[in-house]
């Protein structure tokens, strides 16, 4: 297994080079992106010949805010990852703390941060500074109640600190977001991702909401045209499609239950609250990865935890994953 495949998910080209005899096309289970993408309605117009207008951006922010249950400061960005990288340039309060395990990007943007376990958040918040975490968390699917996060944010705020919550997967599980609880005075910034739940990662759309000074600072960095015409049109229509979102959440939970059962049949105990992915822990996780890769199925390994393997939902390719397990048994 190459370290290239542990850097982040979605590296199908690298996997194809490393396993040239694997059947095509590859089934990518390494990203946690919804395999059932939202489909734009017929006739949705995207004008690529002019600059996006301020009215279109305002419509997107209104639709997203309504879907998030949040009426405070909100800014759009070409992906939540870029938003976090830019936000890290805004002189965030020190000391920095990073709740682990976590995204590699989190470590990249706050390289001087002290890594802490989730059970130390309250203790660390009492000292102020910046605390960065994901909720639901990646890669283990850990979930912290939004009320508990709000309490942490208020503790930090009393000491001039800031809580940053990466909610890239929050759309998939109702009631997990802290945004509906946040008031204008709370020292919390929330990152949201369009591509994961709506299954359209290539659109590159994300949001930052919460503390006005941070949100306005990020918006100023991104300028008058922070996202593309496609992102504006798709995002506005998708966030207005509340019925699709409700149906999809139910579907994803059912799909995750089926995946759990398949993994259990192979002696792989799944963990995590997020229905878009499951983490398994076993000493021979590397062998499981190799077996599936040889069958043209890419899962997500980790260079710092050789006993971990993360599975995204196989969607319509469930039978292919089941057959690969059966063939290797």
Short mmCIF file of C-alpha atoms in Angstrom, two decimals:
data_model
loop_
_atom_site.label_atom_id
_atom_site.label_comp_id
_atom_site.label_asym_id
_atom_site.label_seq_id
_atom_site.Cartn_x
_atom_site.Cartn_y
_atom_site.Cartn_z
CA UNK A 1 0.00 0.00 0.00
CA UNK A 2 1.34 3.44 -0.93
CA UNK A 3 1.32 6.35 1.50
CA UNK A 4 -0.37 8.32 -1.31
CA UNK A 5 -3.59 6.49 -0.50
CA UNK A 6 -3.47 7.52 3.17
CA UNK A 7 -3.21 11.24 2.49
CA UNK A 8 -6.91 11.72 1.78
CA UNK A 9 -9.74 9.91 0.04
CA UNK A 10 -10.59 9.89 -3.64
CA UNK A 11 -7.20 9.00 -5.10
CA UNK A 12 -8.52 6.60 -7.69
CA UNK A 13 -5.77 7.43 -10.20
CA UNK A 14 -3.06 6.54 -7.68
CA UNK A 15 -4.87 3.32 -6.77
CA UNK A 16 -5.18 2.35 -10.44
CA UNK A 17 -1.43 2.77 -10.90
CA UNK A 18 -0.65 0.69 -7.84
CA UNK A 19 -3.11 -2.08 -8.74
CA UNK A 20 -3.02 -2.24 -12.54
CA UNK A 21 -4.69 -5.66 -12.67
CA UNK A 22 -7.71 -4.62 -10.59
CA UNK A 23 -11.04 -4.65 -12.45
CA UNK A 24 -12.40 -1.38 -13.80
CA UNK A 25 -14.17 0.83 -13.09
CA UNK A 26 -13.00 1.35 -9.54
CA UNK A 27 -15.54 1.60 -6.74
CA UNK A 28 -14.49 4.50 -4.53
CA UNK A 29 -15.44 3.99 -0.88
CA UNK A 30 -12.64 6.22 0.39
CA UNK A 31 -14.35 9.62 0.56
CA UNK A 32 -17.58 9.51 2.57
CA UNK A 33 -19.40 11.35 -0.24
CA UNK A 34 -23.07 10.49 -0.73
CA UNK A 35 -23.32 7.96 -3.61
CA UNK A 36 -26.86 9.18 -4.34
CA UNK A 37 -26.21 12.67 -5.64
CA UNK A 38 -28.87 15.35 -5.74
CA UNK A 39 -30.02 15.85 -9.33
CA UNK A 40 -30.57 19.39 -10.63
CA UNK A 41 -34.11 19.94 -11.91
CA UNK A 42 -34.67 20.03 -15.64
CA UNK A 43 -34.25 23.52 -17.00
CA UNK A 44 -32.01 24.82 -14.22
CA UNK A 45 -30.13 27.62 -15.96
CA UNK A 46 -26.45 28.31 -15.32
CA UNK A 47 -25.11 31.36 -17.14
CA UNK A 48 -21.36 30.84 -17.56
CA UNK A 49 -20.87 33.95 -19.72
CA UNK A 50 -21.29 36.62 -17.06
CA UNK A 51 -20.08 37.24 -13.56
CA UNK A 52 -22.40 35.99 -10.82
CA UNK A 53 -24.56 38.73 -9.32
CA UNK A 54 -24.88 39.88 -5.74
CA UNK A 55 -28.55 38.91 -5.83
CA UNK A 56 -27.67 35.33 -6.75
CA UNK A 57 -25.17 35.12 -3.90
CA UNK A 58 -27.77 36.52 -1.49
CA UNK A 59 -30.28 33.90 -2.66
CA UNK A 60 -27.77 31.12 -2.08
CA UNK A 61 -26.97 32.35 1.43
CA UNK A 62 -30.67 32.66 2.26
CA UNK A 63 -31.40 29.13 1.03
CA UNK A 64 -28.42 27.64 2.86
CA UNK A 65 -29.18 29.54 6.06
CA UNK A 66 -32.77 28.31 6.02
CA UNK A 67 -31.62 24.72 5.46
CA UNK A 68 -29.12 25.06 8.33
CA UNK A 69 -31.72 26.64 10.62
CA UNK A 70 -29.43 29.64 11.04
CA UNK A 71 -30.14 33.32 10.48
CA UNK A 72 -26.80 34.82 11.51
CA UNK A 73 -23.64 35.78 9.63
CA UNK A 74 -22.93 33.39 6.75
CA UNK A 75 -20.39 33.44 3.92
CA UNK A 76 -19.97 31.16 0.91
CA UNK A 77 -16.62 29.71 -0.17
CA UNK A 78 -15.35 27.35 -2.89
CA UNK A 79 -15.31 24.41 -0.47
CA UNK A 80 -15.14 24.19 3.31
CA UNK A 81 -11.50 23.08 3.18
CA UNK A 82 -10.39 26.31 1.50
CA UNK A 83 -12.54 28.28 3.93
CA UNK A 84 -10.71 26.70 6.86
CA UNK A 85 -7.30 27.35 5.29
CA UNK A 86 -8.16 31.01 4.77
CA UNK A 87 -9.69 31.36 8.21
CA UNK A 88 -6.41 30.19 9.74
CA UNK A 89 -4.78 33.36 8.38
CA UNK A 90 -7.07 35.61 10.44
CA UNK A 91 -4.98 35.69 13.64
CA UNK A 92 -7.00 33.16 15.59
CA UNK A 93 -6.75 33.36 19.39
CA UNK A 94 -3.90 31.39 20.97
CA UNK A 95 -3.11 28.82 22.25
CA UNK A 96 -4.46 26.50 19.55
CA UNK A 97 -5.95 23.10 20.31
CA UNK A 98 -6.95 20.39 17.88
CA UNK A 99 -9.33 17.59 18.83
CA UNK A 100 -8.06 14.29 17.47
CA UNK A 101 -8.42 12.02 15.59
CA UNK A 102 -9.08 14.52 12.85
CA UNK A 103 -8.81 15.55 9.22
CA UNK A 104 -5.28 15.92 7.90
CA UNK A 105 -6.29 19.45 6.82
CA UNK A 106 -6.97 20.37 10.44
CA UNK A 107 -3.37 19.54 11.31
CA UNK A 108 -2.13 21.42 8.26
CA UNK A 109 -3.93 24.68 9.02
CA UNK A 110 -3.03 24.76 12.73
CA UNK A 111 0.42 23.14 12.71
CA UNK A 112 1.32 24.51 16.15
CA UNK A 113 -1.87 23.23 17.79
CA UNK A 114 -1.77 20.89 20.76
CA UNK A 115 -3.59 17.65 19.97
CA UNK A 116 -6.19 16.78 22.59
CA UNK A 117 -8.77 14.04 23.10
CA UNK A 118 -12.47 14.89 22.94
CA UNK A 119 -12.92 14.36 26.68
CA UNK A 120 -10.54 17.27 27.37
CA UNK A 121 -12.48 19.94 25.47
CA UNK A 122 -14.10 21.45 28.55
CA UNK A 123 -10.82 21.52 30.46
CA UNK A 124 -8.98 23.17 27.58
CA UNK A 125 -11.75 25.70 26.93
CA UNK A 126 -11.30 27.05 30.44
CA UNK A 127 -7.85 28.28 29.34
CA UNK A 128 -9.10 30.15 26.27
CA UNK A 129 -7.51 30.08 22.83
CA UNK A 130 -8.87 28.33 19.74
CA UNK A 131 -10.32 24.82 19.71
CA UNK A 132 -10.87 23.12 16.33
CA UNK A 133 -12.91 19.94 15.96
CA UNK A 134 -15.20 18.12 13.54
CA UNK A 135 -18.74 17.09 14.42
CA UNK A 136 -19.65 14.46 13.29
CA UNK A 137 -15.99 13.64 13.45
CA UNK A 138 -13.85 12.18 10.71
CA UNK A 139 -12.70 9.41 10.59
CA UNK A 140 -14.32 7.80 13.65
CA UNK A 141 -17.82 9.29 13.39
CA UNK A 142 -17.77 10.55 16.99
CA UNK A 143 -20.68 12.86 17.73
CA UNK A 144 -20.84 15.56 20.42
CA UNK A 145 -24.22 17.02 21.35
CA UNK A 146 -24.63 20.54 19.95
CA UNK A 147 -25.67 21.83 23.37
CA UNK A 148 -22.36 20.65 24.79
CA UNK A 149 -20.47 22.41 22.00
CA UNK A 150 -22.35 25.63 22.62
CA UNK A 151 -21.35 25.49 26.29
CA UNK A 152 -17.72 25.05 25.25
CA UNK A 153 -17.99 28.01 22.87
CA UNK A 154 -19.37 30.23 25.62
CA UNK A 155 -16.62 29.18 28.00
CA UNK A 156 -14.07 30.06 25.35
CA UNK A 157 -15.82 33.34 24.57
CA UNK A 158 -15.58 34.46 28.18
CA UNK A 159 -11.79 34.16 27.82
CA UNK A 160 -11.43 35.73 24.40
CA UNK A 161 -11.25 32.36 22.68
CA UNK A 162 -13.00 30.74 19.73
CA UNK A 163 -14.53 27.36 18.92
CA UNK A 164 -14.33 26.19 15.28
CA UNK A 165 -16.65 23.31 14.39
CA UNK A 166 -16.22 21.55 11.07
CA UNK A 167 -19.69 20.24 10.24
CA UNK A 168 -18.83 18.85 6.80
CA UNK A 169 -21.01 15.78 7.46
CA UNK A 170 -23.75 17.38 9.57
CA UNK A 171 -26.35 17.53 6.79
CA UNK A 172 -26.55 13.73 6.83
CA UNK A 173 -27.81 13.51 10.41
CA UNK A 174 -30.59 15.78 11.64
CA UNK A 175 -30.11 17.54 14.96
CA UNK A 176 -26.31 17.39 15.02
CA UNK A 177 -25.51 21.01 14.10
CA UNK A 178 -24.72 23.70 16.64
CA UNK A 179 -25.68 26.45 14.17
CA UNK A 180 -29.40 26.63 15.11
CA UNK A 181 -28.36 27.31 18.72
CA UNK A 182 -25.79 30.02 17.98
CA UNK A 183 -26.50 33.66 18.82
CA UNK A 184 -24.69 36.71 17.50
CA UNK A 185 -22.50 36.94 20.62
CA UNK A 186 -21.29 33.34 20.69
CA UNK A 187 -17.61 32.70 20.01
CA UNK A 188 -18.16 29.90 17.53
CA UNK A 189 -17.54 29.51 13.81
CA UNK A 190 -19.06 26.61 11.88
CA UNK A 191 -17.88 25.20 8.54
CA UNK A 192 -20.41 23.50 6.29
CA UNK A 193 -19.85 21.46 3.13
CA UNK A 194 -22.25 21.15 0.18
CA UNK A 195 -20.53 18.35 -1.70
CA UNK A 196 -20.59 15.52 0.84
CA UNK A 197 -24.31 15.21 1.62
CA UNK A 198 -25.50 16.38 -1.79
CA UNK A 199 -22.99 14.10 -3.51
CA UNK A 200 -21.57 16.84 -5.73
CA UNK A 201 -18.05 17.38 -4.42
CA UNK A 202 -16.87 18.75 -7.75
CA UNK A 203 -19.12 21.80 -7.42
CA UNK A 204 -16.74 23.06 -4.70
CA UNK A 205 -19.11 24.87 -2.38
CA UNK A 206 -18.92 25.43 1.36
CA UNK A 207 -19.95 27.93 4.02
CA UNK A 208 -18.72 29.61 7.17
CA UNK A 209 -21.28 30.78 9.73
CA UNK A 210 -21.21 32.21 13.23
CA UNK A 211 -18.97 34.89 14.76
CA UNK A 212 -19.45 37.96 12.57
CA UNK A 213 -15.85 39.18 12.76
CA UNK A 214 -14.51 35.88 11.41
CA UNK A 215 -17.23 35.45 8.80
CA UNK A 216 -16.83 39.00 7.49
CA UNK A 217 -13.05 38.64 7.46
CA UNK A 218 -13.29 35.51 5.36
CA UNK A 219 -15.85 37.10 3.02
CA UNK A 220 -13.49 40.04 2.51
CA UNK A 221 -10.67 37.67 1.55
CA UNK A 222 -12.86 35.92 -1.02
CA UNK A 223 -14.18 39.12 -2.60
CA UNK A 224 -17.31 39.80 -4.64
CA UNK A 225 -17.38 36.47 -6.50
CA UNK A 226 -16.52 33.80 -3.93
CA UNK A 227 -18.12 30.88 -5.80
CA UNK A 228 -18.93 29.96 -9.39
CA UNK A 229 -22.19 30.36 -11.28
CA UNK A 230 -22.66 26.59 -11.11
CA UNK A 231 -22.18 26.56 -7.34
CA UNK A 232 -24.69 29.39 -6.95
CA UNK A 233 -27.35 27.75 -9.10
CA UNK A 234 -26.92 24.20 -7.79
CA UNK A 235 -26.54 25.24 -4.18
CA UNK A 236 -29.60 27.48 -4.15
CA UNK A 237 -31.82 24.86 -5.78
CA UNK A 238 -30.51 22.00 -3.64
CA UNK A 239 -30.86 23.79 -0.31
CA UNK A 240 -34.43 24.72 -1.23
CA UNK A 241 -35.19 21.06 -1.91
CA UNK A 242 -36.00 20.21 1.70
CA UNK A 243 -38.10 17.17 0.78
CA UNK A 244 -35.12 15.56 -0.97
CA UNK A 245 -32.94 16.17 2.09
CA UNK A 246 -35.46 14.57 4.43
CA UNK A 247 -35.85 11.49 2.23
CA UNK A 248 -32.09 11.19 1.77
CA UNK A 249 -31.34 11.23 5.49
CA UNK A 250 -33.68 8.29 5.99
CA UNK A 251 -32.16 6.45 3.02
CA UNK A 252 -28.60 6.96 4.24
CA UNK A 253 -29.40 5.59 7.69
CA UNK A 254 -30.91 2.47 6.11
CA UNK A 255 -27.89 2.08 3.82
CA UNK A 256 -25.51 2.43 6.77
CA UNK A 257 -27.37 -0.32 8.64
CA UNK A 258 -26.94 -2.62 5.64
CA UNK A 259 -23.23 -1.79 5.44
CA UNK A 260 -22.84 -2.48 9.17
CA UNK A 261 -24.38 -5.92 8.70
CA UNK A 262 -22.09 -6.74 5.76
CA UNK A 263 -19.00 -5.63 7.66
CA UNK A 264 -20.09 -7.61 10.72
CA UNK A 265 -20.39 -10.73 8.57
CA UNK A 266 -16.66 -10.31 7.89
CA UNK A 267 -15.78 -9.81 11.54
CA UNK A 268 -15.44 -6.04 11.06
CA UNK A 269 -17.23 -4.09 13.78
CA UNK A 270 -18.32 -0.70 12.46
CA UNK A 271 -18.26 2.43 14.58
CA UNK A 272 -19.46 6.00 14.14
CA UNK A 273 -22.70 7.98 14.14
CA UNK A 274 -22.40 9.46 10.64
CA UNK A 275 -24.31 7.36 8.08
CA UNK A 276 -22.03 8.40 5.21
CA UNK A 277 -19.08 6.33 6.44
CA UNK A 278 -18.01 3.69 8.91
CA UNK A 279 -14.66 3.09 10.61
CA UNK A 280 -13.48 -0.41 11.44
CA UNK A 281 -10.54 -1.35 13.65
CA UNK A 282 -8.72 -4.65 13.22
CA UNK A 283 -5.11 -5.74 13.33
CA UNK A 284 -5.21 -7.04 9.76
CA UNK A 285 -6.94 -3.95 8.32
CA UNK A 286 -4.09 -3.67 5.81
CA UNK A 287 -4.88 -7.12 4.44
CA UNK A 288 -8.55 -6.20 4.09
CA UNK A 289 -7.53 -3.06 2.19
CA UNK A 290 -5.30 -5.07 -0.16
CA UNK A 291 -7.96 -7.68 -0.82
CA UNK A 292 -10.55 -5.05 -1.75
CA UNK A 293 -8.08 -2.99 -3.78
CA UNK A 294 -7.25 -6.07 -5.83
CA UNK A 295 -10.98 -6.21 -6.60
CA UNK A 296 -11.01 -2.57 -7.71
CA UNK A 297 -12.55 -1.24 -4.49
CA UNK A 298 -10.78 1.64 -2.75
CA UNK A 299 -11.26 2.12 0.98
CA UNK A 300 -9.52 4.65 3.22
CA UNK A 301 -6.41 3.52 5.13
CA UNK A 302 -4.44 5.64 7.62
CA UNK A 303 -0.68 5.96 7.89
CA UNK A 304 -0.78 6.60 11.64
CA UNK A 305 -3.27 3.82 12.42
CA UNK A 306 -2.51 0.69 10.44
CA UNK A 307 -5.39 -1.07 12.23
CA UNK A 308 -8.01 1.38 10.91
CA UNK A 309 -9.99 1.28 7.68
CA UNK A 310 -12.86 3.58 6.70
CA UNK A 311 -15.69 2.57 4.37
CA UNK A 312 -17.98 4.95 2.52
CA UNK A 313 -21.41 3.79 1.38
CA UNK A 314 -21.30 1.60 -1.74
CA UNK A 315 -24.71 2.76 -2.95
CA UNK A 316 -25.84 0.82 -6.03
CA UNK A 317 -22.57 -1.17 -5.92
CA UNK A 318 -23.40 -2.93 -2.64
CA UNK A 319 -23.46 -6.31 -4.38
CA UNK A 320 -19.97 -5.72 -5.75
CA UNK A 321 -18.59 -5.08 -2.27
CA UNK A 322 -20.39 -8.15 -0.94
CA UNK A 323 -18.98 -10.29 -3.78
CA UNK A 324 -15.45 -9.01 -3.16
CA UNK A 325 -15.69 -10.03 0.48
CA UNK A 326 -17.11 -13.42 -0.45
CA UNK A 327 -14.36 -14.05 -3.02
CA UNK A 328 -11.66 -13.23 -0.50
CA UNK A 329 -13.13 -15.30 2.29
#
